[in-house]
Coordinates of C-alpha atoms in Angstrom, one line a residue:
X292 CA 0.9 -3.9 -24.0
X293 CA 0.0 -6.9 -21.7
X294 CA 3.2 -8.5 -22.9
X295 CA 5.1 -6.0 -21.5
X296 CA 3.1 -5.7 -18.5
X297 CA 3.5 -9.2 -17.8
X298 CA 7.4 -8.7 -17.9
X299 CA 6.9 -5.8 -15.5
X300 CA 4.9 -7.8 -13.2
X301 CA 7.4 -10.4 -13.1
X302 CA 9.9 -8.3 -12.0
X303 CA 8.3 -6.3 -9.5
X304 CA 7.6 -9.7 -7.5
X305 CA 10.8 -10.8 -8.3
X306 CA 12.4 -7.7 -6.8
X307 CA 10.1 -7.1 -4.4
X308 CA 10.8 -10.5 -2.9
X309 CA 14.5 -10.3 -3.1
X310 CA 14.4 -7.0 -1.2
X311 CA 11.7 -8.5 1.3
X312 CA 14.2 -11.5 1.8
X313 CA 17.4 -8.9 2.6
X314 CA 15.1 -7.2 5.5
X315 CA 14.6 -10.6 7.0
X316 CA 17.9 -10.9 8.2
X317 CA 17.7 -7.4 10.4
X318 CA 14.5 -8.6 11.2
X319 CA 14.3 -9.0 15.2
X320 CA 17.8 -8.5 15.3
X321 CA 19.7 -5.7 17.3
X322 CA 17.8 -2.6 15.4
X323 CA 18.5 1.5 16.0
X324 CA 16.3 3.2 14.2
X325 CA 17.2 6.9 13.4
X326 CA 15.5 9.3 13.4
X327 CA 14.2 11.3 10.0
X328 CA 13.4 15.1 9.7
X329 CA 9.5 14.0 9.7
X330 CA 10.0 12.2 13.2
X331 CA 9.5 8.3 11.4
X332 CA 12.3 6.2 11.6
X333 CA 14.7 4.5 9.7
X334 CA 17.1 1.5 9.9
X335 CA 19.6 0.2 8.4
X336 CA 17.6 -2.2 6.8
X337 CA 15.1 0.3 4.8
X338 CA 18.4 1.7 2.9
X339 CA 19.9 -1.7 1.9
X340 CA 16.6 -3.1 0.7
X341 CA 16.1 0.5 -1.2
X342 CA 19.8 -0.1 -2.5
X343 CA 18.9 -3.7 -3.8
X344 CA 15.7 -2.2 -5.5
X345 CA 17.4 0.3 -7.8
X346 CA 20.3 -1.1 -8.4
X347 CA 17.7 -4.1 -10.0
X348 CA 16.0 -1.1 -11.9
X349 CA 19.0 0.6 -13.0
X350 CA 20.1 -2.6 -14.4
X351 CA 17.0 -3.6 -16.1
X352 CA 15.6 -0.4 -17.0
X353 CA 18.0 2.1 -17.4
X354 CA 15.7 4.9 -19.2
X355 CA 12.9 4.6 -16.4
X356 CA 12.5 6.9 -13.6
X357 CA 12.9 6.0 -9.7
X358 CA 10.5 7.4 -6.6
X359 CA 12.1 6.0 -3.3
X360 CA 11.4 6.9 0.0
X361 CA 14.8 6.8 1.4
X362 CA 16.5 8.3 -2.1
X363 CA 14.6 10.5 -3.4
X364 CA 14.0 10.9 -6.8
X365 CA 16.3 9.9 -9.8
X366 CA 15.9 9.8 -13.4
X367 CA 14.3 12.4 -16.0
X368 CA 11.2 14.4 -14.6
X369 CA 9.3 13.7 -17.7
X370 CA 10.4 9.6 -17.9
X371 CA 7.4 8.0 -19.2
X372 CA 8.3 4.8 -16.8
X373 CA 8.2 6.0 -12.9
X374 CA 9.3 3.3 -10.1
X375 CA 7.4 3.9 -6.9
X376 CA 9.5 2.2 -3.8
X377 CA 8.9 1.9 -0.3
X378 CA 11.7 -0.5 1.1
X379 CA 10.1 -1.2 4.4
X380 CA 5.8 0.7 5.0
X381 CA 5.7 -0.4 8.5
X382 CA 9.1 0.6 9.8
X383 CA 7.6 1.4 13.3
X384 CA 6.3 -2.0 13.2
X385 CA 9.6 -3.8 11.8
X386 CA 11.9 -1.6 14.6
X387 CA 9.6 -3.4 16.5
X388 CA 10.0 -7.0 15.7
X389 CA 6.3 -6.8 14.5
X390 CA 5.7 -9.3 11.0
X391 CA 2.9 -7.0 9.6
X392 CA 5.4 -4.5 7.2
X393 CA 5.9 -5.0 3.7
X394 CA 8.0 -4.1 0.7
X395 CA 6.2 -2.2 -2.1
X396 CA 7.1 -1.1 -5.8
X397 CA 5.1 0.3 -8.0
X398 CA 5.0 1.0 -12.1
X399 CA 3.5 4.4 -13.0
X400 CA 3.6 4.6 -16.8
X401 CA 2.6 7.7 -18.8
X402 CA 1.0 8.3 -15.4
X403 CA -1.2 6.0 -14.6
X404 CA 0.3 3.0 -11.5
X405 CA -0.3 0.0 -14.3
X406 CA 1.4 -3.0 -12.0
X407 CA 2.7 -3.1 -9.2
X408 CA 3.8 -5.7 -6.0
X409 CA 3.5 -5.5 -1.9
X410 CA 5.8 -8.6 -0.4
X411 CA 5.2 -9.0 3.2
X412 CA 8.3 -10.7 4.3
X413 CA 7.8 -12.1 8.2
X414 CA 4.2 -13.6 6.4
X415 CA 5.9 -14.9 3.3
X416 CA 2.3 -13.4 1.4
X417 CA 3.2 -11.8 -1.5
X418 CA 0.4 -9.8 -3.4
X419 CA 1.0 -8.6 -6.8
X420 CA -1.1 -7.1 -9.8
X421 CA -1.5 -5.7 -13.1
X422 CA -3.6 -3.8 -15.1
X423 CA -5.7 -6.6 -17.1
X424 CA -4.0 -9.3 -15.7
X425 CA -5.5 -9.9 -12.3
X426 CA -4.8 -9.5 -8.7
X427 CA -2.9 -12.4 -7.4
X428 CA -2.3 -13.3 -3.9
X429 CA 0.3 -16.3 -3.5
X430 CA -0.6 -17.3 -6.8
X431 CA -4.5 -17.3 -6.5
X432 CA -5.9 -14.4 -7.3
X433 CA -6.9 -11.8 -4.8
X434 CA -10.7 -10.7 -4.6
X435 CA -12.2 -8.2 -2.3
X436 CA -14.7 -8.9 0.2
X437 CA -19.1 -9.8 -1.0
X438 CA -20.1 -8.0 1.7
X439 CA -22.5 -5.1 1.1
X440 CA -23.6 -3.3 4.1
X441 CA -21.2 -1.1 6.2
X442 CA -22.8 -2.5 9.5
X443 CA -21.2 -5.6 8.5
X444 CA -18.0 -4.7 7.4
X445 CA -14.4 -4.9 8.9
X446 CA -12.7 -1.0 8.9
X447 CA -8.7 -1.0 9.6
X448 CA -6.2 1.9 10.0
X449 CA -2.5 3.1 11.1
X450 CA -2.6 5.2 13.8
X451 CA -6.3 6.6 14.9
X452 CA -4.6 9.2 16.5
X453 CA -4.0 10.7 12.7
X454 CA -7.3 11.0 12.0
X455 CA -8.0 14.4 14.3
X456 CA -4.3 15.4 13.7
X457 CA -5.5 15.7 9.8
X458 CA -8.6 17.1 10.6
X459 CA -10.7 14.0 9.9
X460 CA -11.5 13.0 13.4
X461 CA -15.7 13.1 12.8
X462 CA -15.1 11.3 9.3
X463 CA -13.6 8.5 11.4
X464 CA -15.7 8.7 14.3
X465 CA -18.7 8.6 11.8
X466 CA -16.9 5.3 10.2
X467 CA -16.6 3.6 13.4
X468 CA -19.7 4.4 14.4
X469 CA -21.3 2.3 11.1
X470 CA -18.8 -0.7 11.0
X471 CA -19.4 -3.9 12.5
X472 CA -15.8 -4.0 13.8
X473 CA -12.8 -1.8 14.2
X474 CA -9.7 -3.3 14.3
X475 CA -5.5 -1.7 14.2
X476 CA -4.1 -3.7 11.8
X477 CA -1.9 -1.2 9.7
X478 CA 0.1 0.3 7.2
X479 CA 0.4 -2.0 3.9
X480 CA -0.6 -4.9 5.8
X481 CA -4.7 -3.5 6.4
X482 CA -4.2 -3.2 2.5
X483 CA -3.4 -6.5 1.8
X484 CA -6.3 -7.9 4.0
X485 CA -9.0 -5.6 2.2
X486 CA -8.0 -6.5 -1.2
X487 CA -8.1 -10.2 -0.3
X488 CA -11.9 -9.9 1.0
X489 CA -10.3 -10.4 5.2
X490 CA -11.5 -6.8 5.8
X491 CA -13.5 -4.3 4.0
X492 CA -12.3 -0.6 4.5
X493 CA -8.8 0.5 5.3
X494 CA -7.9 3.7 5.5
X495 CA -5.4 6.9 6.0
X496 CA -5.5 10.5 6.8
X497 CA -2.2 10.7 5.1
X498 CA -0.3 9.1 2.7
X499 CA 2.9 9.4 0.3
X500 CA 2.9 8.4 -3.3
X501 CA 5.3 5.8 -2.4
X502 CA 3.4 4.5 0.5
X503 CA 1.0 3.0 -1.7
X504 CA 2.4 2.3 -5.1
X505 CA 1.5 -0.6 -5.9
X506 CA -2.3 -0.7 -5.0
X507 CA -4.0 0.6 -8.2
X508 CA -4.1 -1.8 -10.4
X509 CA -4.3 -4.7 -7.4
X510 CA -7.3 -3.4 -6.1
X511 CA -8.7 -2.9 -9.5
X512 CA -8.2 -5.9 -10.8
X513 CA -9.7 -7.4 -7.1
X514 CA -12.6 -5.8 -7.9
X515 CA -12.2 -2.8 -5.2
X516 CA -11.2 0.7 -4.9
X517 CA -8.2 2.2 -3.8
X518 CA -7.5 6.4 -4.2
X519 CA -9.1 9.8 -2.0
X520 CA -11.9 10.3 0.1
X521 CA -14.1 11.7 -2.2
X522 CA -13.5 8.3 -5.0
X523 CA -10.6 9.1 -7.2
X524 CA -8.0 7.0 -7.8
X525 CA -5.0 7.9 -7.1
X526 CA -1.0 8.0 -5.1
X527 CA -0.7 11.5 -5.5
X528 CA -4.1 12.5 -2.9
X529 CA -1.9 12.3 0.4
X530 CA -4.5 10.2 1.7
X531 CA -5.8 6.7 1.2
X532 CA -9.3 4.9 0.8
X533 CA -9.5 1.6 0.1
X534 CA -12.4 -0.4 0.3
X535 CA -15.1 -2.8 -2.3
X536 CA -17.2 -1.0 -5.0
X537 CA -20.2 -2.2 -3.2
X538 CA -19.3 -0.3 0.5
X539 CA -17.5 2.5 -1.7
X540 CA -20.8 4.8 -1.9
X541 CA -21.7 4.2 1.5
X542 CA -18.0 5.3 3.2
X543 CA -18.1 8.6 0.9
X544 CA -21.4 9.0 1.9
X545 CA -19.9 9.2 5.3
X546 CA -17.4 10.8 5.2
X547 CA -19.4 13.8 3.0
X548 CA -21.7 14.2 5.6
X549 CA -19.0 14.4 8.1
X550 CA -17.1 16.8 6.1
X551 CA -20.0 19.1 6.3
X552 CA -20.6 18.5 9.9
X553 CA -17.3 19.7 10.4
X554 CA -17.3 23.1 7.9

């Protein structure tokens, strides 16, 4: 199993970083974004680095299944290999010449995200896991933060105007309220800095299965969390929590007595 783990590893970085590469060259260039049926935006760039993705996949692995944000799905519904892709999570920061978005692709096999990678191409930081084989972070590995008490911690999100627009608004002002600091550094990017111990808590109100394919087995093999508010891992919760197992009982704790604030 690790054997072919490894292999899958390998090519999700590989990819990942080819498709992270293409972007750079719209990067800070003359951009228009479209806009999608949601309201988010889309550029030329998130459709040619989804292209270069699949057609990698297609050509390596034929028989496996294919998630994309721009594409759709492809492949059998009961494909026991499922590609998660996000070409571009941070496309409001990319349209904007902002270096904090990343390119992600996960592996779901018989349904469980089991490696995965997030290239962050305007950084060059490329962090990549699988399950028993570590986190790694530019080829160190990637550890989540020592500390233990949420009055120290670091807590990062997307856009704090979600939070209400979700019906979280007292869970995060209950968060903020405990946290040492609160700070806006988003999308993939606050993932990235929690599963390499620069921040402890990053989280979402909402979230696709795509948006966070790879973080699994990265931030299980960092010695985090990553999955729901109320401690399950998962893609498929349309939210996101990711934060240390020390400081994991603490946020749900929060957020609990929040939620029942709220009812």
């Amino acid at each position: 199993m690790h054997d072919h783990l490894q292999s899958y590893l390998d090519f999700a970085v590989e990819t990942a970083y080819l498709a992270g590469r293409l972007t750079l060259g719209y990067f800070q260039g003359d951009l228009q974004p479209e806009l999608k049926a949601d309201n988010s935006p889309v550029t030329v760039a998130d459709r040619k680095a989804e292209e270069l993705i699949r057609d990698r996949i297609a050509a390596h692995y034929p028989g496996h299944a294919i998630v994309g944000e721009e594409f759709g799905t492809t492949g059998s519904e009961g494909a026991s290999h499922r590609w998660f892709i996000d070409p571009i999570d941070g496309t409001k920061a990319f349209a904007r010449g902002v270096p904090l978005y990343a390119v992600l692709l996960g592996l779901e096999i018989e349904g469980q995200v089991r490696a995965g990678a997030a290239y962050y191409p305007a950084l060059d930081e490329m962090l990549a896991g699988a399950t028993g084989l570590g986190a790694w972070w530019n080829g160190r590995r990637a550890r989540v933060s020592n500390v233990q008490r949420l009055d120290e911690a670091y807590v990062s999100c997307s856009d704090v105007g979600g939070f209400a627009a979700h019906g979280r608004g007292r869970a995060w002002e209950r968060l903020q309220a405990a946290v040492y600091h609160r700070v806006g550094w988003s999308d993939a990017y606050g993932y990235l800095l929690v599963a390499t111990g620069r921040i402890e808590i990053m989280l979402d109100p909402s979230m696709n299965a795509y948006d966070c394919g790879p973080f699994p087995p990265i931030f299980q093999e960092a010695g985090g969390y990553f999955g729901d508010w109320q401690g399950n891992p998962s893609i498929y919760a349309g939210e996101a929590l990711a934060t240390t197992q020390a400081l994991l009982p603490q946020v749900l704790a929060l957020i609990r007595e929040a939620e029942a604030d709220s009812a």
